[in-house]
Amino acid sequence: MRAMSSLFFSGPGFGWIQFLLATPIVLWGGWPFFARAWTSIKNVSPNMFTLIAAGTSASYFYSAAAVIFPNLFPDTFRMNNGSLHLYFESAAVITTLVLLGQVLELKARSKTSGAMKSLMTLAPKTARVIRIGGEELDVPIEQIRPGDRIRVRPGEKIPTDGTLVEGRASIDESMMTGESLPIDKVIGDKVIGGTVNQVGSFILRADKVGTETMLAQMIELVCHAQRSRAPIQKLADKVSAVFVPAVILIAAAAFALWWQFGPDPKAAYALVSAVSVLIIACPCALGLATPMSIMVAVGQGAKSGILVKDAAALETLAQIDTIIIDKTGTLTEGKPRVQKIFTLPGFTETQLLEVAASLEKGSEHPVARAIQSFAQEKNCAPPDAQNIRIEPGYGISGDVSGQKAAIGSAAWLNKLGIDANPLEKECEKYHERGEGALYLVIARKPAGAVIIADPIRSSSKNAIRDLQDVGIKVLMLTGDHPKVAASIAQQIDIKDWKAEVLPGDKAETVRQLQLEGRKVGMAGDGINDAPALAQADVGIAMGSGTDIAMQSAGIILVRGDISALVHAYHLSRKTRANIVQNLIFAFGYNALGIPIAAGALYPVFGILLSPMIAALAMTFSSVSVIGNALRLRNA
């Protein structure tokens, strides 16, 4: 019995057992690797699966031939007792370890998409729509239409983007904007679908539904950004293009050297070293280095209200040395209010307010909305203006109640051939305390001015200081009067600023700085910022701004707070550093592992790496890269 057992577990019978056990693992479990390897060969684009398939197939098919046709092998393949080495366990273990690495990678990828999954769960399934006549019905979210009136009660999620038209509320927007404190909302304020109403019952008017909501666009942006490629990935791609063929040549050279100079059985040693080189050099860690970091960083940014459109924008942000910042809506709250109506002799406040509100009636500019709100407070019902002419950056002109009228900057009045000096002198005291003025002309006569104040964001000063502390030059651009710009700049410690800047001038300013060799970021929120956002190396749009500004930018700050720009910059720096760490680790691992696998240590220490150990090391390198990328979740 003992003799039979020894023969069974050490003789030809044991080889057949290994063959039967290894075959389903290698041919069935490893089939995806062989299929991908074949595709890579057909497309002449060798990759990690080419090396895996070459290593496992060499081990498995050599061993299968040794079991089935043992007499075909010469003495160079045989050990001292005449038997042949079998490598079924290497082929099976390599396949198992690679599959384990793939499972770990998928699990890690699922963790990186956690932010997106959280966003997808924000939208409620139903909404309480108020029909004509006052009847309230719970309808599926898909049936909401623009203009519908929807009731939202305390504790409920807001079903869609809209405007609060009745009641008051305190809304938790943390998941969308990263703002931890609830935001008080009153009539006229915008609300975001997916956020939670904590206190108060209110009615909203649906403005955007379906794929047009901010939540839907956030999910789409996160998905797109996680699939995008960072510029640094090109380095990995170039290396991979020559890396796999080089590894195959190294494996062939190792095989030849062992065959020529190795100990007996020469062929067995040659096969082991060649397979070990193929497996340990598998560039899966190299392929994961950049995508994993990008996926984690984009997801982390989304949790903080930082939407990244593509990986290139995130990487470029880390390299900027100059940031241009628009004033209105970026450094200021973007919610200007009319402080007073200043009039010249011969005109009344009511008359000027009526003219201003008429000209601004069709505009969506924040200042126009401020004038409209002020007119409502004063119970002013402005008539419709005719022959409206809008000059972006200058002002508006038209006919109001049969009279020619205009409102805008001093440059606008001068452009119309009207002397603005009388108004400028009277408004100088307002400019010096940071308040803007829109000059009014009626029947080609200077009539007065609308004095506007737009409070500075409480976070602006600290955000500017933080940017300057890391060596970034901050330049403020504004279309306001120079004295207004000087006052704002002084309050938030900005040393470089330009006033009375036209929309086209912003893009030109970006271009000039780029010609000087600077990496320029542009932060803004208005239509007039769109050309500059597109021209900049990376555009940063405020989420509270216009759609065209957000379309022109690479990064969107949902909260519309400049402090989020500082967070985005640091996230970008950490992401780039993480990618570089991953690439260094992947390159360094291969540079160290390939010589050892080829047998560089054997002449001195007698160590020859087993293909199984090579597969374990290869899997460990991938897991290490994934683990390093996941550290960005704490950024």
Coordinates of C-alpha atoms in Angstrom, one line a residue, residues 57-299:
S57 CA 0.4 29.1 -21.2
A58 CA 4.2 28.3 -21.2
S59 CA 3.9 26.7 -17.8
Y60 CA 0.7 24.9 -18.4
F61 CA 1.3 23.5 -21.9
Y62 CA 4.9 22.5 -21.2
S63 CA 3.7 20.6 -18.1
A64 CA 0.8 19.0 -20.1
A65 CA 3.2 17.9 -22.8
A66 CA 5.5 16.4 -20.1
V67 CA 2.7 14.4 -18.6
I68 CA 1.1 13.2 -21.9
F69 CA 4.3 12.8 -24.0
P70 CA 7.2 12.3 -21.5
N71 CA 9.4 10.4 -24.0
L72 CA 9.6 13.4 -26.4
F73 CA 11.8 15.4 -24.0
P74 CA 15.6 15.3 -24.2
D75 CA 17.9 15.0 -21.2
T76 CA 18.4 18.7 -21.0
F77 CA 14.8 18.9 -19.6
R78 CA 15.3 16.1 -17.1
M79 CA 16.4 16.0 -13.4
N80 CA 19.1 13.6 -12.2
N81 CA 16.5 10.8 -11.6
G82 CA 15.2 11.2 -15.2
S83 CA 11.9 12.7 -14.3
L84 CA 10.6 16.0 -15.7
H85 CA 9.8 19.2 -13.8
L86 CA 6.1 20.1 -13.8
Y87 CA 4.7 23.6 -13.4
F88 CA 1.0 23.0 -13.2
E89 CA 0.9 24.6 -9.7
S90 CA 2.7 27.7 -11.1
A91 CA 0.1 28.1 -13.9
A92 CA -2.8 27.5 -11.5
V93 CA -1.5 29.8 -8.8
I94 CA -0.6 32.5 -11.3
T95 CA -4.1 32.4 -12.7
T96 CA -5.7 32.5 -9.2
L97 CA -3.5 35.4 -8.0
V98 CA -4.2 37.4 -11.1
L99 CA -8.0 36.8 -10.7
L100 CA -7.6 37.8 -7.1
G101 CA -5.9 41.0 -8.2
Q102 CA -8.8 41.7 -10.6
V103 CA -11.3 41.2 -7.8
L104 CA -9.4 43.5 -5.5
E105 CA -9.2 46.1 -8.3
L106 CA -13.0 45.9 -8.9
K107 CA -13.7 46.3 -5.2
A108 CA -11.4 49.3 -5.0
R109 CA -13.1 50.8 -8.1
S110 CA -16.5 50.3 -6.4
K111 CA -15.2 52.3 -3.4
T112 CA -14.1 55.1 -5.7
S113 CA -17.6 55.4 -7.1
G114 CA -19.1 55.8 -3.6
A115 CA -19.6 59.5 -4.1
M116 CA -21.5 59.0 -7.3
K117 CA -23.7 56.3 -5.8
S118 CA -24.5 58.7 -2.9
L119 CA -25.5 61.4 -5.5
M120 CA -27.7 58.9 -7.3
T121 CA -29.6 58.1 -4.1
L122 CA -30.3 61.8 -3.4
A123 CA -33.3 62.3 -5.7
P124 CA -36.6 61.3 -4.2
K125 CA -39.0 59.0 -6.1
T126 CA -42.1 61.2 -5.9
A127 CA -43.1 64.9 -5.6
R128 CA -46.3 66.5 -4.2
V129 CA -47.5 68.6 -7.2
I130 CA -50.2 71.3 -6.7
R131 CA -52.6 71.2 -9.5
I132 CA -54.9 74.0 -10.7
G133 CA -57.6 74.4 -8.1
G134 CA -55.3 73.6 -5.2
E135 CA -55.5 69.8 -5.4
E136 CA -52.2 68.2 -4.3
L137 CA -51.1 64.9 -5.8
D138 CA -48.1 62.7 -5.3
V139 CA -46.6 62.0 -8.7
P140 CA -43.5 60.1 -9.9
I141 CA -40.5 62.4 -10.2
E142 CA -40.4 61.7 -14.0
Q143 CA -43.8 63.4 -14.4
I144 CA -42.7 66.8 -13.1
R145 CA -42.7 69.5 -15.8
P146 CA -41.1 73.0 -15.8
G147 CA -43.5 75.5 -14.2
D148 CA -45.2 72.9 -11.8
R149 CA -45.8 74.1 -8.3
I150 CA -44.5 71.6 -5.7
R151 CA -45.0 71.5 -2.0
V152 CA -42.0 70.5 0.1
R153 CA -42.6 69.7 3.8
P154 CA -40.0 69.6 6.7
G155 CA -37.7 66.6 6.4
E156 CA -38.4 65.9 2.7
K157 CA -35.9 65.9 -0.1
I158 CA -36.4 68.6 -2.7
P159 CA -37.5 66.8 -5.9
T160 CA -36.1 69.2 -8.6
D161 CA -34.3 72.5 -9.2
G162 CA -36.6 75.4 -8.7
T163 CA -37.4 78.8 -7.2
L164 CA -39.1 79.2 -3.8
V165 CA -42.4 81.0 -4.4
E166 CA -44.2 80.7 -1.1
G167 CA -43.0 80.1 2.5
R168 CA -39.5 79.9 4.1
A169 CA -37.1 77.1 4.6
S170 CA -33.7 76.0 6.0
I171 CA -32.1 73.6 3.6
D172 CA -29.2 71.2 4.1
E173 CA -27.1 71.4 0.9
S174 CA -24.1 69.6 2.3
M175 CA -24.1 66.6 -0.1
M176 CA -24.3 68.9 -3.1
T177 CA -22.1 71.8 -2.1
G178 CA -20.0 70.6 0.8
E179 CA -21.5 73.4 3.0
S180 CA -22.1 71.9 6.4
L181 CA -24.5 74.5 7.8
P182 CA -28.1 74.7 6.6
I183 CA -29.0 77.6 4.3
D184 CA -32.0 79.8 4.9
K185 CA -34.2 80.3 1.9
V186 CA -36.8 83.0 1.3
I187 CA -39.1 83.8 -1.6
G188 CA -37.2 84.2 -4.9
D189 CA -34.2 82.0 -3.8
K190 CA -33.1 79.1 -5.9
V191 CA -33.3 75.6 -4.4
I192 CA -31.4 72.5 -5.6
G193 CA -33.0 69.1 -6.3
G194 CA -31.8 66.3 -3.9
T195 CA -31.1 68.6 -1.0
V196 CA -33.0 68.3 2.3
N197 CA -35.6 70.7 3.7
Q198 CA -34.9 70.7 7.4
V199 CA -37.3 73.4 8.7
G200 CA -40.4 75.0 7.3
S201 CA -42.9 74.1 4.6
F202 CA -42.7 75.9 1.2
I203 CA -43.8 75.8 -2.4
L204 CA -41.3 75.8 -5.2
R205 CA -41.7 76.4 -8.9
A206 CA -40.0 73.7 -11.0
D207 CA -37.4 75.4 -13.2
K208 CA -35.2 72.4 -14.4
V209 CA -36.3 68.8 -14.5
G210 CA -34.9 65.4 -15.6
T211 CA -31.4 65.6 -17.0
E212 CA -31.3 69.4 -16.8
T213 CA -31.1 69.4 -12.9
M214 CA -27.9 70.1 -11.1
L215 CA -27.9 66.7 -9.5
A216 CA -28.2 64.9 -12.9
Q217 CA -25.5 67.1 -14.4
M218 CA -23.2 66.4 -11.4
I219 CA -23.7 62.6 -11.8
E220 CA -22.9 62.9 -15.5
L221 CA -19.8 65.1 -14.9
V222 CA -18.5 62.7 -12.2
C223 CA -18.9 59.7 -14.5
H224 CA -17.2 61.5 -17.4
A225 CA -14.3 62.7 -15.3
Q226 CA -13.7 59.3 -13.8
R227 CA -13.4 57.8 -17.3
S228 CA -11.2 60.6 -18.6
R229 CA -7.4 60.5 -18.9
A230 CA -4.9 62.8 -17.2
P231 CA -2.0 64.2 -19.4
I232 CA 0.5 62.4 -17.2
Q233 CA -1.1 59.1 -18.4
K234 CA 0.6 59.7 -21.7
L235 CA 3.9 58.9 -20.1
A236 CA 2.6 55.6 -18.9
D237 CA 1.1 54.9 -22.3
K238 CA 4.4 55.6 -24.1
V239 CA 6.3 53.4 -21.6
S240 CA 3.8 50.6 -22.0
A241 CA 4.0 50.7 -25.8
V242 CA 7.7 49.6 -25.6
F243 CA 7.6 47.9 -22.2
V244 CA 5.8 44.7 -23.1
P245 CA 7.9 43.9 -26.3
A246 CA 11.0 44.7 -24.2
V247 CA 9.9 42.3 -21.5
I248 CA 9.3 39.5 -24.0
L249 CA 12.9 40.1 -25.4
I250 CA 14.3 40.0 -21.8
A251 CA 12.4 36.8 -21.1
A252 CA 13.8 35.3 -24.3
A253 CA 17.3 36.4 -23.4
A254 CA 17.0 34.9 -20.0
F255 CA 15.8 31.6 -21.4
A256 CA 18.7 31.5 -23.9
L257 CA 21.3 32.3 -21.2
W258 CA 20.0 29.7 -18.8
W259 CA 19.8 27.2 -21.6
Q260 CA 23.5 27.9 -22.5
F261 CA 25.1 28.4 -19.1
G262 CA 22.7 27.2 -16.5
P263 CA 23.0 24.0 -14.4
D264 CA 21.2 20.8 -15.3
P265 CA 18.4 20.4 -16.2
K266 CA 19.1 23.5 -18.3
A267 CA 15.8 23.7 -20.1
A268 CA 13.8 23.6 -16.8
Y269 CA 15.8 26.4 -15.3
A270 CA 15.5 28.4 -18.6
L271 CA 11.7 27.9 -18.6
V272 CA 11.3 29.0 -14.9
S273 CA 13.3 32.2 -15.4
A274 CA 11.5 33.1 -18.6
V275 CA 8.0 32.6 -17.1
S276 CA 9.0 34.5 -13.9
V277 CA 10.2 37.5 -16.0
L278 CA 6.9 37.5 -18.0
I279 CA 4.8 37.3 -14.9
I280 CA 6.6 39.7 -12.5
A281 CA 6.9 42.4 -15.3
C282 CA 3.1 42.4 -15.9
P283 CA 2.4 46.2 -16.1
C284 CA -1.0 46.1 -14.3
A285 CA 0.3 48.4 -11.6
L286 CA 1.5 50.8 -14.3
G287 CA -2.0 50.7 -15.9
L288 CA -3.7 51.4 -12.6
A289 CA -1.4 54.2 -11.4
T290 CA -3.2 57.1 -13.0
P291 CA -6.8 55.9 -13.4
M292 CA -7.2 54.9 -9.8
S293 CA -6.0 58.2 -8.4
I294 CA -8.2 60.1 -10.8
M295 CA -11.3 58.1 -9.8
V296 CA -10.7 58.5 -6.1
A297 CA -10.0 62.3 -6.4
V298 CA -13.0 63.0 -8.6
G299 CA -15.3 61.2 -6.2

